[in-house]
Amino acid sequence: MSVTDLAVRLAELKKHRRAVILAHSYQPPEVQEAADHVGDSLGLSRLAAGTEAETILFCGVHFMAETAAILSPEKTVLLPDANAGCPMANMITPRQLGLWRERNPGALVVAYVNSSAAVKALADICCTSANAVEIVAGLPRDKRVLFVPDRNLGRYVASRLDRELELWDGFCPTHERMLPEMAEAARREHPGALLAAHPECRPALLDKADFIASTSGIVKFCRENPAREFIIASEIGILHPLRKENPGKIFHPLTPVADCPNMKLNSLEKMVWALEDLEPVVSVKPELAQKAWLPIARMLES
Ligand code: 13P
Ligand code: SF4
C-alpha cells in the first residue's frame, strides 16, 4: 500500500473505531503526520486523560501507552508495535525501588514517567522532563528525595534547584550517545547557531547548551527565538516538527546517531493493523492501575 492509501485507510478506521491518534515528537515523520496530536510526554498524558475517543492509538513507547491506560481505564489503548519499549524505563524494577525505599524511610520518591506502572505505583509523585523542576520544587525542603530512573534529568533538576537528590543510575541510551565533544564540533561547524538540549543528555553536554528543555520546550524555544540556526541535542525525530513549523530556520541534529530504535518501531502499516485488529492492547490490572494513578494525578494537578 502507498503512503496515501495507508493514510486513507487510517482515516476510515479512525472513524470506525472512534479513535484518537497521539504521537510523540520522536516518532517517524509519517507517523507524526498521521496523528491528531503530536507532543511531549506531559502534553500527551493530558490529552489521553481528557479525550472523549473510545480508542487511543498511542504512537510512542510502552510506558506512554501504559500511562494513557491508567488515566483512561475505560478506553482501549493501542500501541502499534508491542515491542516499542523504553530501555531507561527498564533500568529500575519495582523490587529495586521497593528495597531502596526501605533503606530510606521517610524519603519521597519522584518517578520520571519513563518508568513502568509498577514503579510508578511505588512513587509519591511523577514528573516528566517538562515539569520535573517544578514538581521537585514543590516538595518539602526537609525531606530527602529519591529520583528514579534518569540520573541525568535528576542531576539537572538538582542543579536548577540547588538541592541534593538521591539519583537512581538509569539513563536514556539514545541521549547518552551525545557527547560534549560533539557540541564543540557542531559549534565550530555552525558558528552562531544556538544549541538546545534535552535534560536526558549528560551533564557535560548540558553545560555546553544555550537552552535546556523537554521536547515541547525545545519546539517553543526555536519557534520564539529570533535566531535562524539551531543545533538540536535530542532524539532526531524532533527535527520533523521543528523544520515543519519553522521553514525559514535551519536545524542541525547534534548527531544523526541520536535515533531511538524503539520509537522508530511504529509505522503507518502497524497503525492500520492496530486499528483493524484492535491490538496490541496496552492495559494495566485495576489494582496496580489504582496505585499508579495517584502519583500521575498528583503530577497533573500540580
Ligand atoms: P519528553 O519528556 O520531552 O516528552 O521526552 C522524553 C522522552 O525521552 C520520551 O521518550
Ligand atoms: Fe526511552 Fe530514550 Fe527512547 Fe525516550 S528516547 S523512549 S527515553 S530510550
Short mmCIF file of N, CA and C and ligand atoms in Angstrom, two decimals, residues 24-26 39-44 60-61 63-64 85-86 88 112-114 127-131 150 153 172 174-175 198-200 213-218 234-235 238 260 263, ligand 1:
data_model
loop_
_atom_site.label_atom_id
_atom_site.label_comp_id
_atom_site.label_asym_id
_atom_site.label_seq_id
_atom_site.Cartn_x
_atom_site.Cartn_y
_atom_site.Cartn_z
N HIS A 24 4.25 10.91 19.85
CA HIS A 24 5.35 11.65 20.46
C HIS A 24 6.20 12.26 19.35
N SER A 25 6.85 13.38 19.66
CA SER A 25 7.62 14.06 18.61
C SER A 25 8.92 13.33 18.25
N TYR A 26 9.17 12.16 18.85
CA TYR A 26 10.31 11.33 18.41
C TYR A 26 9.88 10.27 17.39
N GLY A 39 3.15 15.65 20.46
CA GLY A 39 3.61 16.41 21.61
C GLY A 39 4.61 15.67 22.44
N ASP A 40 4.82 16.18 23.66
CA ASP A 40 5.76 15.53 24.56
C ASP A 40 4.99 14.66 25.56
N SER A 41 5.72 14.00 26.45
CA SER A 41 5.08 13.04 27.36
C SER A 41 4.01 13.73 28.20
N LEU A 42 4.28 14.94 28.65
CA LEU A 42 3.32 15.63 29.52
C LEU A 42 2.05 16.00 28.73
N GLY A 43 2.25 16.64 27.59
CA GLY A 43 1.10 17.07 26.78
C GLY A 43 0.26 15.88 26.36
N LEU A 44 0.91 14.79 25.97
CA LEU A 44 0.16 13.62 25.51
C LEU A 44 -0.58 12.95 26.67
N GLY A 60 4.09 5.87 20.36
CA GLY A 60 5.19 6.25 21.25
C GLY A 60 5.77 4.96 21.76
N VAL A 61 6.16 4.95 23.02
CA VAL A 61 6.69 3.70 23.60
C VAL A 61 5.77 3.22 24.73
N PHE A 63 5.67 2.80 28.00
CA PHE A 63 5.26 3.48 29.23
C PHE A 63 4.25 4.60 28.95
N MET A 64 4.31 5.17 27.77
CA MET A 64 3.37 6.25 27.42
C MET A 64 1.96 5.69 27.25
N GLY A 85 9.50 -0.49 23.53
CA GLY A 85 9.70 -0.23 24.96
C GLY A 85 10.67 0.91 25.16
N CYS A 86 10.95 1.24 26.40
CA CYS A 86 11.96 2.27 26.68
C CYS A 86 13.02 1.64 27.56
N MET A 88 15.37 2.89 29.23
CA MET A 88 15.57 3.58 30.52
C MET A 88 14.51 3.15 31.53
N TYR A 112 10.14 9.63 37.25
CA TYR A 112 10.02 10.16 35.88
C TYR A 112 9.01 9.26 35.17
N VAL A 113 8.12 9.83 34.33
CA VAL A 113 7.10 8.98 33.69
C VAL A 113 7.71 7.88 32.84
N ASN A 114 8.97 8.03 32.47
CA ASN A 114 9.66 6.97 31.73
C ASN A 114 9.97 5.83 32.72
N CYS A 127 6.83 12.83 37.37
CA CYS A 127 7.18 14.08 36.66
C CYS A 127 7.51 13.70 35.23
N THR A 128 7.54 14.68 34.36
CA THR A 128 8.08 14.48 33.01
C THR A 128 9.27 15.45 32.90
N SER A 129 9.92 15.44 31.75
CA SER A 129 11.05 16.36 31.64
C SER A 129 10.55 17.82 31.57
N ALA A 130 9.26 17.98 31.22
CA ALA A 130 8.73 19.35 31.11
C ALA A 130 8.43 19.98 32.48
N ASN A 131 8.15 19.16 33.47
CA ASN A 131 7.75 19.75 34.76
C ASN A 131 8.60 19.28 35.94
N ASP A 150 16.06 8.38 35.86
CA ASP A 150 17.04 9.07 35.00
C ASP A 150 18.03 9.93 35.79
N LEU A 153 18.45 13.59 34.15
CA LEU A 153 17.36 14.53 34.45
C LEU A 153 17.42 14.90 35.93
N CYS A 172 18.99 7.38 29.42
CA CYS A 172 18.46 7.08 28.09
C CYS A 172 19.65 6.77 27.17
N THR A 174 19.89 6.63 24.07
CA THR A 174 19.94 7.49 22.88
C THR A 174 20.53 8.85 23.23
N HIS A 175 20.07 9.46 24.32
CA HIS A 175 20.60 10.78 24.71
C HIS A 175 22.03 10.66 25.25
N HIS A 198 18.05 18.41 25.40
CA HIS A 198 17.06 17.76 26.28
C HIS A 198 17.78 17.37 27.58
N PRO A 199 17.10 17.51 28.74
CA PRO A 199 17.78 17.21 30.01
C PRO A 199 18.11 15.74 30.23
N GLU A 200 17.73 14.86 29.30
CA GLU A 200 18.20 13.47 29.40
C GLU A 200 19.66 13.34 28.94
N ALA A 213 15.55 22.00 27.72
CA ALA A 213 14.11 21.81 27.97
C ALA A 213 13.65 20.49 27.38
N SER A 214 12.42 20.14 27.75
CA SER A 214 11.76 18.95 27.19
C SER A 214 11.53 19.18 25.70
N THR A 215 11.00 18.16 25.04
CA THR A 215 10.80 18.31 23.59
C THR A 215 9.87 19.49 23.27
N SER A 216 8.77 19.62 24.02
CA SER A 216 7.86 20.73 23.71
C SER A 216 8.52 22.07 24.05
N GLY A 217 9.38 22.07 25.07
CA GLY A 217 10.11 23.29 25.43
C GLY A 217 11.09 23.69 24.32
N ILE A 218 11.72 22.69 23.72
CA ILE A 218 12.67 22.98 22.62
C ILE A 218 11.89 23.54 21.42
N SER A 234 18.82 16.27 20.94
CA SER A 234 17.69 15.46 21.40
C SER A 234 17.50 14.37 20.34
N GLU A 235 16.53 13.51 20.57
CA GLU A 235 16.29 12.43 19.60
C GLU A 235 15.91 13.07 18.26
N ILE A 238 12.54 14.85 16.55
CA ILE A 238 12.06 16.21 16.86
C ILE A 238 12.39 17.20 15.74
N CYS A 260 16.30 6.88 18.41
CA CYS A 260 15.82 5.85 19.35
C CYS A 260 15.18 4.71 18.56
N MET A 263 11.42 4.01 19.45
CA MET A 263 10.46 4.98 18.92
C MET A 263 10.19 4.71 17.44
P1 13P B 1 9.72 14.39 26.72
O1 13P B 1 9.57 14.32 28.22
O2 13P B 1 10.34 15.64 26.27
O3 13P B 1 8.47 14.01 26.06
O4 13P B 1 10.78 13.28 26.23
C1 13P B 1 11.05 12.19 26.95
C2 13P B 1 11.45 11.05 26.15
O5 13P B 1 12.57 10.71 26.01
C3 13P B 1 10.43 10.27 25.55
O6 13P B 1 10.97 9.10 25.20
#
